[in-house]
Amino acid sequence: MAQGLKTGICKVSVKELYFNDIPNGSLIEINGWVRTTRDSKAFGFLEINDGSCLKNAQVVLEADKIDNFAEAVKLNIGSAVSVQGRVVLTPNNKQPFEITAVSVAVLQATDETYPIQKKRASVEFLRDIAYLRPRTNLFNAVFRVRSVAAMGIHEYFQQNGYVYVNTPLITTTDCEGSDQMFKISTLNFNNMPKNKDGKVDLSQDLFGKQAYITGSGQLHGEAFAMAFGKIYTFGPTFRTENSNTKTHANEFWMIEPEMAFCDLEELMNVEEEMLKFVIGYVLENCPQEMEFLNNFVQKGLIEKLQKVVASDFVRIDHKDVIKILKEADIKWEFEPEFGGDIAKEHEKYITEYFGGPVFIKNWPKDIKAYYMKLNPDGQTVAAVDLEVPGAGELMGGSQREEDYEKILARCDQMGVDKTSIDWFLNLRKFGSCVHSGFGMGFERLVMYLTGVDNIRDAIPFPRTPNNCEY
Amino acid sequence: MAQGLKTGICKVSVKELYFNDIPNGSLIEINGWVRTTRDSKAFGFLEINDGSCLKNAQVVLEADKIDNFAEAVKLNIGSAVSVQGRVVLTPNNKQPFEITAVSVAVLQATDETYPIQKKRASVEFLRDIAYLRPRTNLFNAVFRVRSVAAMGIHEYFQQNGYVYVNTPLITTTDCEGSDQMFKISTLNFNNMPKNKDGKVDLSQDLFGKQAYITGSGQLHGEAFAMAFGKIYTFGPTFRTENSNTKTHANEFWMIEPEMAFCDLEELMNVEEEMLKFVIGYVLENCPQEMEFLNNFVQKGLIEKLQKVVASDFVRIDHKDVIKILKEADIKWEFEPEFGGDIAKEHEKYITEYFGGPVFIKNWPKDIKAYYMKLNPDGQTVAAVDLEVPGAGELMGGSQREEDYEKILARCDQMGVDKTSIDWFLNLRKFGSCVHSGFGMGFERLVMYLTGVDNIRDAIPFPRTPNNCEY
């Protein structure tokens, strides 16, 4: 029953009205925004939302008890009000309570220029008013689920002894390929200082050389895993990809755990346990939001998620997946190959084939990164992708190559420049051990949890090519 | 009692040995890194750290029971080992238990080139090996406190109904002044495309215009507070400041809460309650680390923090602070002025004067930002800085100007370009209400909690001018 008591009246949130036991007849104050109004001659109703939960509080106005009845019942959607009134419990109604208003202070009334009006707006229209869209039920639900899922992730890792590491965003280390990284600079683009050979003199830039914003915290995370045993990162990452799809954004959040003394099997245990924990956490802590999303975004969403929590994830080698795909009576757009990647159509088939999440492991070495552990067969690496029904690849991870000579050889084979990652390679000389880690795109998880099918609707202010508003 | 049971032997962490009740005589496996070795003819001792907690587990080796006794007792610091052995409870000793080894598998032995040896290294030396320094007691303690403090912050806000918002890092919105922001680009710096007037053609850049990485999420945070009521951000921010001091870094993490229907007094309540909660959370969850920091970094650290939790923070107007400073029998380097800022020497004096944290509020409008609420006196704004003993300004916040016409006037008076923030200003037209927020630099909090006095030691991989290694 919140903070302020200026007037001797308890300020309460709508969420507290739904979830706390506030006694019948209590005199309370709620502050929020008008969602709808209805009126007859003697009565009026305001639906008030204060953002504390998805649902509104219904305020009953009686013409002869409220000074500004005529004003209040005509308020436009989005107007800010402060209502004082009495709680009336209505356990047999659709809403478990209503508020009989004693007074309605209009803090600021919106007019017809307010971009969100009663009629349902398209997600495309709402993307263009990204600073207002969290006021709609859809985005209110999605972004609250996002917040709660983030907390679930922190809960899982902290409860299990992981240390949260803030790996650097600004970097000169080439982790995922510098052609995929944004360059940063403090130089004047219209008057770049030049050195003798006519190239830009980066020694005059703030860091004295070319710096980037990173696409991954994995390398730095490994360094900390070699000190703390188990760590995780959770922060923004960047890619310069010039592609406009439903699943690409130039800025997104990643979770990258890294565990010492952990092999591929144990890695899959962590991924499975973590995902189940986070799903359970969201279902428990966002009942109103999940019900809304289940009804209006993806029918069967809750059942899908509950089924995942109760299931054992399939663990299967890449080569056995290819076999299943080849044997399937399907005309593929991309023919499955033993040495090749797995396309979206294959991901879809294989999760439907097994009816749940599938770990695909031991991938052909040539299509995976240099830092992945080479298997004894010399042909595959101990990598694993988690495929989930309806969302495709949710996590990608691997056991890491912990042998110094072997990782050097892999760098050379794959043309990886060793100079900027020498410190990372050195970790293999200084108390090296079996270790593993994975990355999970947070927006992809949010899409999976909420059923929204466009990454632009899973992140507050999406950044995509030619789109950096707000 | 962790995951893997490959050998039928429980893998346990050193932390579990300290904090869980593991029965005397249990056969266990620990994996970690050697911290010290000692040996006599028939016996040897290994101190093993696995990063799960600050303290080590002592392993007892008996020459006639371990195959590789001679190898094991000569292991260099930093070597990775897997030890199987029996737990022997020793409640009367300094250490509550030891492990009698059954076997010691050497996973990888380091040699004398390992940069961290037994003798105590300076923090300056350790900064140069930032990828290894978390293996030292000092940085292990600091970065675990950092992780736990981050969790404490999430706990506080989530328990109190705040929604965690990931505001964008890439932005075209000028929040703190674009001259203080890094420009980002995908263009080739050595071959910039030009338009007709000879300037760089930014329309060819990925976002079609100049984009930056941000110095604050406040403006975007306000937009979400107008939907969710109470929100917080917690993410990295960037400044281009070319200054080498103990308190400046070019990349750092910030927490920026924003609350609708919240005035300056309520804002201070939140700041005070949050800080006390986080201090209590760290003291409770990092007992070994805080004891170490109290003994080796800042004598009296724990007492200082406990005192803060028990105190009521002073709340005083800026003008009354200036009065106290003017009346003090001190020759100031910077003369205190009623219309002026408060220097470091003043911050120090005033927190010592009151013997605890001090909220300084209602600042002269001309030295504060355009978005702060103008007080009825027309001269001051409803801004507040929290000063804490030994660390200076820890949080800065304000009630925000919620009146559309007044904020436009302030923009004009202060020469703020309104075009890139028009959406932010519009929030004052669409259900505007009294609202407030603050920012806290996370590294500054970590310094305050741990006693380390250089920001470079409070962040895993610090970025400062001409310093962007790793």
mmCIF file of N, CA, C and O in Angstrom, chain A residues 6 11 33 51 78 108 131 135 146-147 164 166 169-170 172-173 183-185 187 189-190 200 206 209 220 227-228 251 261 263 266 423 428 430-432 463 466 468-470, chain B residues 6 11 33 51 78 108 131 135 146-147 158 164 166 169-170 172-173 183-185 187 189-190 200 206 209 220 227-228 251 261 263 266 423 428 430-432 463 466 468-470:
data_model
loop_
_atom_site.group_PDB
_atom_site.id
_atom_site.type_symbol
_atom_site.label_atom_id
_atom_site.label_comp_id
_atom_site.label_asym_id
_atom_site.label_seq_id
_atom_site.Cartn_x
_atom_site.Cartn_y
_atom_site.Cartn_z
ATOM 1 N N LYS A 6 -0.063 11.904 1.798
ATOM 2 C CA LYS A 6 -0.211 13.349 1.958
ATOM 3 C C LYS A 6 -1.543 13.774 2.528
ATOM 4 O O LYS A 6 -1.620 14.659 3.349
ATOM 5 N N LYS A 11 -2.405 5.865 -1.057
ATOM 6 C CA LYS A 11 -2.223 5.719 -2.505
ATOM 7 C C LYS A 11 -2.031 4.245 -2.794
ATOM 8 O O LYS A 11 -1.120 3.621 -2.226
ATOM 9 N N TRP A 33 -4.295 6.736 -15.877
ATOM 10 C CA TRP A 33 -4.755 7.306 -17.138
ATOM 11 C C TRP A 33 -6.075 6.657 -17.552
ATOM 12 O O TRP A 33 -6.260 5.443 -17.402
ATOM 13 N N GLY A 51 -0.632 1.406 -15.151
ATOM 14 C CA GLY A 51 0.581 0.735 -15.594
ATOM 15 C C GLY A 51 1.118 -0.295 -14.620
ATOM 16 O O GLY A 51 2.040 -1.022 -14.954
ATOM 17 N N GLY A 78 -6.427 8.505 -22.384
ATOM 18 C CA GLY A 78 -5.078 8.997 -22.157
ATOM 19 C C GLY A 78 -4.984 10.142 -21.168
ATOM 20 O O GLY A 78 -3.885 10.522 -20.762
ATOM 21 N N GLN A 108 -4.288 16.171 -16.333
ATOM 22 C CA GLN A 108 -4.183 16.745 -17.676
ATOM 23 C C GLN A 108 -5.088 15.990 -18.624
ATOM 24 O O GLN A 108 -4.992 14.767 -18.744
ATOM 25 N N TYR A 131 7.108 5.644 -28.753
ATOM 26 C CA TYR A 131 7.159 6.241 -27.418
ATOM 27 C C TYR A 131 5.808 6.212 -26.716
ATOM 28 O O TYR A 131 5.725 6.457 -25.527
ATOM 29 N N ARG A 135 1.484 2.085 -23.960
ATOM 30 C CA ARG A 135 0.200 2.379 -23.316
ATOM 31 C C ARG A 135 -0.927 1.496 -23.826
ATOM 32 O O ARG A 135 -2.033 1.539 -23.296
ATOM 33 N N ARG A 146 8.686 -8.968 -20.847
ATOM 34 C CA ARG A 146 10.126 -8.777 -21.065
ATOM 35 C C ARG A 146 10.847 -8.473 -19.749
ATOM 36 O O ARG A 146 11.890 -9.047 -19.451
ATOM 37 N N SER A 147 10.280 -7.559 -18.969
ATOM 38 C CA SER A 147 10.886 -7.188 -17.686
ATOM 39 C C SER A 147 10.932 -8.373 -16.726
ATOM 40 O O SER A 147 11.955 -8.637 -16.079
ATOM 41 N N TYR A 164 27.380 -12.245 -12.328
ATOM 42 C CA TYR A 164 26.950 -11.389 -13.441
ATOM 43 C C TYR A 164 28.118 -10.489 -13.823
ATOM 44 O O TYR A 164 28.630 -9.746 -12.986
ATOM 45 N N ASN A 166 29.591 -7.548 -16.418
ATOM 46 C CA ASN A 166 29.308 -6.536 -17.444
ATOM 47 C C ASN A 166 30.511 -6.446 -18.365
ATOM 48 O O ASN A 166 31.436 -5.675 -18.116
ATOM 49 N N LEU A 169 31.213 -2.987 -23.966
ATOM 50 C CA LEU A 169 30.549 -2.785 -25.257
ATOM 51 C C LEU A 169 31.540 -2.217 -26.255
ATOM 52 O O LEU A 169 31.573 -2.620 -27.414
ATOM 53 N N ILE A 170 32.330 -1.253 -25.799
ATOM 54 C CA ILE A 170 33.371 -0.696 -26.662
ATOM 55 C C ILE A 170 34.538 -1.666 -26.655
ATOM 56 O O ILE A 170 34.981 -2.105 -25.593
ATOM 57 N N THR A 172 38.182 -3.284 -28.994
ATOM 58 C CA THR A 172 39.072 -3.362 -30.153
ATOM 59 C C THR A 172 39.333 -4.824 -30.492
ATOM 60 O O THR A 172 40.125 -5.123 -31.374
ATOM 61 N N THR A 173 38.673 -5.738 -29.775
ATOM 62 C CA THR A 173 38.830 -7.168 -30.007
ATOM 63 C C THR A 173 37.834 -7.616 -31.060
ATOM 64 O O THR A 173 36.646 -7.335 -30.963
ATOM 65 N N LYS A 183 31.719 0.916 -36.242
ATOM 66 C CA LYS A 183 32.871 1.687 -35.792
ATOM 67 C C LYS A 183 32.366 2.839 -34.919
ATOM 68 O O LYS A 183 31.292 3.391 -35.186
ATOM 69 N N ILE A 184 33.125 3.204 -33.891
ATOM 70 C CA ILE A 184 32.785 4.408 -33.134
ATOM 71 C C ILE A 184 33.933 5.396 -33.235
ATOM 72 O O ILE A 184 35.085 4.999 -33.449
ATOM 73 N N SER A 185 33.606 6.659 -33.091
ATOM 74 C CA SER A 185 34.629 7.681 -33.269
ATOM 75 C C SER A 185 34.207 8.990 -32.620
ATOM 76 O O SER A 185 33.016 9.274 -32.474
ATOM 77 N N LEU A 187 36.013 11.649 -33.909
ATOM 78 C CA LEU A 187 36.577 12.546 -34.924
ATOM 79 C C LEU A 187 35.462 13.271 -35.688
ATOM 80 O O LEU A 187 34.319 12.813 -35.717
ATOM 81 N N PHE A 189 33.737 13.866 -38.866
ATOM 82 C CA PHE A 189 33.641 13.101 -40.115
ATOM 83 C C PHE A 189 33.897 13.979 -41.337
ATOM 84 O O PHE A 189 34.321 13.493 -42.379
ATOM 85 N N ASN A 190 33.599 15.272 -41.219
ATOM 86 C CA ASN A 190 33.773 16.161 -42.372
ATOM 87 C C ASN A 190 35.174 16.746 -42.460
ATOM 88 O O ASN A 190 35.485 17.482 -43.378
ATOM 89 N N VAL A 200 43.059 7.889 -42.622
ATOM 90 C CA VAL A 200 42.609 8.574 -41.408
ATOM 91 C C VAL A 200 43.574 8.269 -40.264
ATOM 92 O O VAL A 200 43.975 7.127 -40.060
ATOM 93 N N LEU A 206 39.715 9.029 -29.748
ATOM 94 C CA LEU A 206 39.784 8.989 -28.281
ATOM 95 C C LEU A 206 40.580 7.795 -27.752
ATOM 96 O O LEU A 206 41.313 7.907 -26.772
ATOM 97 N N LYS A 209 43.008 4.342 -31.571
ATOM 98 C CA LYS A 209 42.907 3.356 -32.643
ATOM 99 C C LYS A 209 41.429 3.134 -32.976
ATOM 100 O O LYS A 209 40.555 3.723 -32.342
ATOM 101 N N HIS A 220 35.327 -12.100 -23.420
ATOM 102 C CA HIS A 220 35.552 -11.513 -22.099
ATOM 103 C C HIS A 220 34.885 -12.357 -21.014
ATOM 104 O O HIS A 220 35.399 -12.481 -19.907
ATOM 105 N N ALA A 227 37.906 -17.369 -13.674
ATOM 106 C CA ALA A 227 38.150 -16.857 -12.322
ATOM 107 C C ALA A 227 37.008 -17.206 -11.375
ATOM 108 O O ALA A 227 37.229 -17.575 -10.228
ATOM 109 N N PHE A 228 35.768 -17.104 -11.889
ATOM 110 C CA PHE A 228 34.594 -17.308 -11.031
ATOM 111 C C PHE A 228 33.929 -18.672 -11.234
ATOM 112 O O PHE A 228 32.982 -18.991 -10.532
ATOM 113 N N GLU A 251 20.362 -3.661 -32.965
ATOM 114 C CA GLU A 251 20.683 -3.614 -31.534
ATOM 115 C C GLU A 251 19.749 -4.585 -30.842
ATOM 116 O O GLU A 251 18.545 -4.545 -31.059
ATOM 117 N N PHE A 261 34.818 -26.132 -16.185
ATOM 118 C CA PHE A 261 34.609 -27.520 -15.739
ATOM 119 C C PHE A 261 33.233 -28.008 -16.166
ATOM 120 O O PHE A 261 32.510 -28.635 -15.388
ATOM 121 N N ASP A 263 31.132 -29.681 -19.587
ATOM 122 C CA ASP A 263 31.205 -30.208 -20.953
ATOM 123 C C ASP A 263 29.868 -30.027 -21.675
ATOM 124 O O ASP A 263 28.932 -29.417 -21.147
ATOM 125 N N GLU A 266 26.655 -31.240 -19.851
ATOM 126 C CA GLU A 266 26.303 -30.358 -18.734
ATOM 127 C C GLU A 266 25.794 -29.006 -19.247
ATOM 128 O O GLU A 266 24.902 -28.392 -18.651
ATOM 129 N N TRP A 423 45.184 -12.388 -25.884
ATOM 130 C CA TRP A 423 44.854 -12.575 -24.458
ATOM 131 C C TRP A 423 43.832 -13.693 -24.267
ATOM 132 O O TRP A 423 43.929 -14.482 -23.329
ATOM 133 N N ARG A 428 44.199 -20.382 -22.547
ATOM 134 C CA ARG A 428 44.489 -21.820 -22.724
ATOM 135 C C ARG A 428 45.837 -22.214 -22.153
ATOM 136 O O ARG A 428 46.163 -23.403 -22.118
ATOM 137 N N PHE A 430 46.932 -20.700 -19.135
ATOM 138 C CA PHE A 430 46.938 -20.321 -17.726
ATOM 139 C C PHE A 430 45.815 -21.016 -16.958
ATOM 140 O O PHE A 430 44.822 -20.402 -16.577
ATOM 141 N N GLY A 431 45.976 -22.311 -16.718
ATOM 142 C CA GLY A 431 44.965 -23.031 -15.948
ATOM 143 C C GLY A 431 43.752 -23.379 -16.783
ATOM 144 O O GLY A 431 42.602 -23.286 -16.333
ATOM 145 N N SER A 432 44.008 -23.812 -18.015
ATOM 146 C CA SER A 432 42.919 -24.146 -18.938
ATOM 147 C C SER A 432 42.153 -25.370 -18.448
ATOM 148 O O SER A 432 42.704 -26.238 -17.768
ATOM 149 N N ARG A 463 15.943 -0.742 -33.516
ATOM 150 C CA ARG A 463 16.854 -0.127 -34.473
ATOM 151 C C ARG A 463 17.072 -1.096 -35.617
ATOM 152 O O ARG A 463 17.602 -2.191 -35.416
ATOM 153 N N ASN A 466 18.000 2.132 -41.645
ATOM 154 C CA ASN A 466 17.256 3.353 -41.942
ATOM 155 C C ASN A 466 16.143 3.661 -40.954
ATOM 156 O O ASN A 466 15.224 4.430 -41.258
ATOM 157 N N CYS A 468 16.022 4.667 -37.049
ATOM 158 C CA CYS A 468 16.577 4.949 -35.725
ATOM 159 C C CYS A 468 15.866 6.168 -35.170
ATOM 160 O O CYS A 468 16.472 7.185 -34.877
ATOM 161 N N GLU A 469 14.558 6.052 -35.066
ATOM 162 C CA GLU A 469 13.766 7.165 -34.528
ATOM 163 C C GLU A 469 13.746 7.078 -33.010
ATOM 164 O O GLU A 469 14.005 6.038 -32.446
ATOM 165 N N TYR A 470 13.434 8.176 -32.411
ATOM 166 C CA TYR A 470 13.311 8.300 -30.949
ATOM 167 C C TYR A 470 14.647 8.103 -30.259
ATOM 168 O O TYR A 470 15.172 7.018 -30.213
ATOM 169 N N LYS B 6 29.142 -37.981 -12.991
ATOM 170 C CA LYS B 6 29.734 -38.938 -13.913
ATOM 171 C C LYS B 6 30.368 -40.140 -13.240
ATOM 172 O O LYS B 6 30.252 -41.259 -13.707
ATOM 173 N N LYS B 11 29.928 -33.630 -7.451
ATOM 174 C CA LYS B 11 30.713 -32.414 -7.693
ATOM 175 C C LYS B 11 30.168 -31.325 -6.776
ATOM 176 O O LYS B 11 28.975 -31.015 -6.834
ATOM 177 N N TRP B 33 41.322 -24.070 -9.202
ATOM 178 C CA TRP B 33 42.682 -23.634 -9.515
ATOM 179 C C TRP B 33 43.502 -23.533 -8.233
ATOM 180 O O TRP B 33 43.000 -23.079 -7.199
ATOM 181 N N GLY B 51 36.344 -20.170 -7.592
ATOM 182 C CA GLY B 51 35.603 -18.974 -7.979
ATOM 183 C C GLY B 51 34.199 -18.902 -7.427
ATOM 184 O O GLY B 51 33.531 -17.883 -7.572
ATOM 185 N N GLY B 78 47.705 -21.176 -10.115
ATOM 186 C CA GLY B 78 46.924 -21.033 -11.337
ATOM 187 C C GLY B 78 46.683 -22.332 -12.082
ATOM 188 O O GLY B 78 45.901 -22.358 -13.031
ATOM 189 N N GLN B 108 45.577 -28.849 -16.169
ATOM 190 C CA GLN B 108 46.624 -28.127 -16.885
ATOM 191 C C GLN B 108 47.501 -27.411 -15.878
ATOM 192 O O GLN B 108 47.008 -26.618 -15.061
ATOM 193 N N TYR B 131 42.333 -9.281 -18.012
ATOM 194 C CA TYR B 131 41.667 -10.559 -18.282
ATOM 195 C C TYR B 131 42.037 -11.618 -17.254
ATOM 196 O O TYR B 131 41.394 -12.668 -17.184
ATOM 197 N N ARG B 135 41.146 -13.219 -10.923
ATOM 198 C CA ARG B 135 41.636 -14.390 -10.190
ATOM 199 C C ARG B 135 42.303 -14.001 -8.867
ATOM 200 O O ARG B 135 42.667 -14.882 -8.090
ATOM 201 N N ARG B 146 29.992 -6.507 -7.117
ATOM 202 C CA ARG B 146 29.326 -5.846 -8.247
ATOM 203 C C ARG B 146 28.132 -6.668 -8.741
ATOM 204 O O ARG B 146 27.035 -6.133 -8.959
ATOM 205 N N SER B 147 28.343 -7.964 -8.892
ATOM 206 C CA SER B 147 27.282 -8.853 -9.366
ATOM 207 C C SER B 147 26.117 -8.903 -8.380
ATOM 208 O O SER B 147 24.949 -8.808 -8.768
ATOM 209 N N GLN B 158 12.042 -4.663 -8.804
ATOM 210 C CA GLN B 158 11.001 -5.619 -9.198
ATOM 211 C C GLN B 158 10.037 -5.886 -8.039
ATOM 212 O O GLN B 158 8.828 -5.969 -8.249
ATOM 213 N N TYR B 164 11.380 -3.153 -15.749
ATOM 214 C CA TYR B 164 12.737 -2.973 -16.274
ATOM 215 C C TYR B 164 12.651 -2.700 -17.767
ATOM 216 O O TYR B 164 12.098 -3.500 -18.513
ATOM 217 N N ASN B 166 14.685 -1.773 -21.312
ATOM 218 C CA ASN B 166 15.954 -1.677 -22.026
ATOM 219 C C ASN B 166 15.858 -0.552 -23.035
ATOM 220 O O ASN B 166 15.454 -0.755 -24.181
ATOM 221 N N LEU B 169 20.587 1.977 -26.933
ATOM 222 C CA LEU B 169 21.938 2.533 -26.846
ATOM 223 C C LEU B 169 22.220 3.378 -28.078
ATOM 224 O O LEU B 169 22.802 4.450 -27.986
ATOM 225 N N ILE B 170 21.829 2.848 -29.228
ATOM 226 C CA ILE B 170 21.982 3.615 -30.462
ATOM 227 C C ILE B 170 20.845 4.615 -30.531
ATOM 228 O O ILE B 170 19.684 4.264 -30.344
ATOM 229 N N THR B 172 19.449 8.718 -32.138
ATOM 230 C CA THR B 172 19.633 9.971 -32.855
ATOM 231 C C THR B 172 19.093 11.119 -32.016
ATOM 232 O O THR B 172 19.063 12.254 -32.457
ATOM 233 N N THR B 173 18.651 10.800 -30.796
ATOM 234 C CA THR B 173 18.106 11.810 -29.894
ATOM 235 C C THR B 173 19.235 12.415 -29.079
ATOM 236 O O THR B 173 20.024 11.700 -28.480
ATOM 237 N N LYS B 183 30.036 9.046 -32.073
ATOM 238 C CA LYS B 183 29.344 8.788 -33.334
ATOM 239 C C LYS B 183 29.552 7.322 -33.704
ATOM 240 O O LYS B 183 30.623 6.766 -33.420
ATOM 241 N N ILE B 184 28.565 6.700 -34.322
ATOM 242 C CA ILE B 184 28.768 5.353 -34.851
ATOM 243 C C ILE B 184 28.539 5.379 -36.353
ATOM 244 O O ILE B 184 27.791 6.224 -36.867
ATOM 245 N N SER B 185 29.176 4.444 -37.020
ATOM 246 C CA SER B 185 29.085 4.448 -38.479
ATOM 247 C C SER B 185 29.461 3.085 -39.046
ATOM 248 O O SER B 185 30.224 2.331 -38.442
ATOM 249 N N LEU B 187 30.311 3.355 -42.399
ATOM 250 C CA LEU B 187 31.009 3.852 -43.594
ATOM 251 C C LEU B 187 32.503 3.546 -43.508
ATOM 252 O O LEU B 187 33.046 3.323 -42.426
ATOM 253 N N PHE B 189 35.939 4.823 -43.300
ATOM 254 C CA PHE B 189 36.502 6.115 -42.882
ATOM 255 C C PHE B 189 37.525 6.642 -43.901
ATOM 256 O O PHE B 189 37.743 7.846 -43.990
ATOM 257 N N ASN B 190 38.175 5.734 -44.619
ATOM 258 C CA ASN B 190 39.191 6.163 -45.571
ATOM 259 C C ASN B 190 38.621 6.495 -46.941
ATOM 260 O O ASN B 190 39.358 6.897 -47.839
ATOM 261 N N VAL B 200 30.154 14.686 -45.723
ATOM 262 C CA VAL B 200 29.913 13.243 -45.723
ATOM 263 C C VAL B 200 28.431 12.970 -45.957
ATOM 264 O O VAL B 200 27.567 13.593 -45.337
ATOM 265 N N LEU B 206 24.144 3.265 -42.285
ATOM 266 C CA LEU B 206 23.109 2.250 -42.053
ATOM 267 C C LEU B 206 21.771 2.840 -41.619
ATOM 268 O O LEU B 206 20.717 2.357 -42.024
ATOM 269 N N LYS B 209 21.373 8.490 -41.317
ATOM 270 C CA LYS B 209 21.724 9.776 -40.699
ATOM 271 C C LYS B 209 22.757 9.530 -39.608
ATOM 272 O O LYS B 209 23.132 8.385 -39.351
ATOM 273 N N HIS B 220 13.859 8.190 -22.927
ATOM 274 C CA HIS B 220 13.086 7.011 -23.289
ATOM 275 C C HIS B 220 12.426 6.400 -22.051
ATOM 276 O O HIS B 220 11.323 5.856 -22.118
ATOM 277 N N ALA B 227 3.597 4.990 -19.214
ATOM 278 C CA ALA B 227 2.758 3.833 -19.535
ATOM 279 C C ALA B 227 2.689 2.869 -18.356
ATOM 280 O O ALA B 227 1.640 2.308 -18.047
ATOM 281 N N PHE B 228 3.832 2.651 -17.691
ATOM 282 C CA PHE B 228 3.910 1.644 -16.626
ATOM 283 C C PHE B 228 3.891 2.259 -15.222
ATOM 284 O O PHE B 228 3.884 1.525 -14.242
ATOM 285 N N GLU B 251 33.002 4.368 -20.673
ATOM 286 C CA GLU B 251 31.878 3.434 -20.701
ATOM 287 C C GLU B 251 31.580 3.065 -19.260
ATOM 288 O O GLU B 251 32.489 2.689 -18.519
ATOM 289 N N PHE B 261 3.499 10.267 -11.173
ATOM 290 C CA PHE B 261 2.766 10.609 -9.952
ATOM 291 C C PHE B 261 3.694 10.602 -8.737
ATOM 292 O O PHE B 261 3.362 10.072 -7.684
ATOM 293 N N ASP B 263 6.566 13.137 -6.661
ATOM 294 C CA ASP B 263 7.198 14.453 -6.555
ATOM 295 C C ASP B 263 8.591 14.328 -5.919
ATOM 296 O O ASP B 263 9.085 13.228 -5.665
ATOM 297 N N GLU B 266 8.880 12.300 -2.604
ATOM 298 C CA GLU B 266 8.727 10.861 -2.834
ATOM 299 C C GLU B 266 9.945 10.298 -3.567
ATOM 300 O O GLU B 266 10.365 9.163 -3.327
ATOM 301 N N TRP B 423 9.240 14.246 -29.636
ATOM 302 C CA TRP B 423 8.425 13.175 -29.061
ATOM 303 C C TRP B 423 8.460 13.224 -27.528
ATOM 304 O O TRP B 423 7.452 12.999 -26.860
ATOM 305 N N ARG B 428 4.307 15.724 -22.622
ATOM 306 C CA ARG B 428 3.638 16.753 -21.797
ATOM 307 C C ARG B 428 2.254 17.107 -22.317
ATOM 308 O O ARG B 428 1.523 17.865 -21.670
ATOM 309 N N PHE B 430 0.210 14.536 -23.652
ATOM 310 C CA PHE B 430 -0.579 13.305 -23.705
ATOM 311 C C PHE B 430 -0.680 12.645 -22.331
ATOM 312 O O PHE B 430 -0.045 11.638 -22.050
ATOM 313 N N GLY B 431 -1.467 13.221 -21.454
ATOM 314 C CA GLY B 431 -1.646 12.633 -20.125
ATOM 315 C C GLY B 431 -0.485 12.928 -19.209
ATOM 316 O O GLY B 431 -0.034 12.072 -18.450
ATOM 317 N N SER B 432 -0.015 14.162 -19.257
ATOM 318 C CA SER B 432 1.130 14.562 -18.440
ATOM 319 C C SER B 432 0.766 14.560 -16.963
ATOM 320 O O SER B 432 -0.382 14.762 -16.588
ATOM 321 N N ARG B 463 37.329 1.339 -19.959
ATOM 322 C CA ARG B 463 37.650 2.103 -21.174
ATOM 323 C C ARG B 463 37.856 3.551 -20.779
ATOM 324 O O ARG B 463 36.918 4.216 -20.306
ATOM 325 N N ASN B 466 42.644 6.614 -24.724
ATOM 326 C CA ASN B 466 43.818 5.854 -25.170
ATOM 327 C C ASN B 466 43.959 4.496 -24.502
ATOM 328 O O ASN B 466 45.046 3.923 -24.492
ATOM 329 N N CYS B 468 41.871 1.043 -24.542
ATOM 330 C CA CYS B 468 40.765 0.161 -24.909
ATOM 331 C C CYS B 468 41.343 -1.209 -25.234
ATOM 332 O O CYS B 468 41.192 -1.724 -26.343
ATOM 333 N N GLU B 469 42.072 -1.762 -24.287
ATOM 334 C CA GLU B 469 42.660 -3.085 -24.487
ATOM 335 C C GLU B 469 41.620 -4.151 -24.166
ATOM 336 O O GLU B 469 40.645 -3.899 -23.489
ATOM 337 N N TYR B 470 41.876 -5.323 -24.637
ATOM 338 C CA TYR B 470 41.017 -6.502 -24.394
ATOM 339 C C TYR B 470 39.646 -6.339 -25.002
ATOM 340 O O TYR B 470 38.842 -5.552 -24.530
#
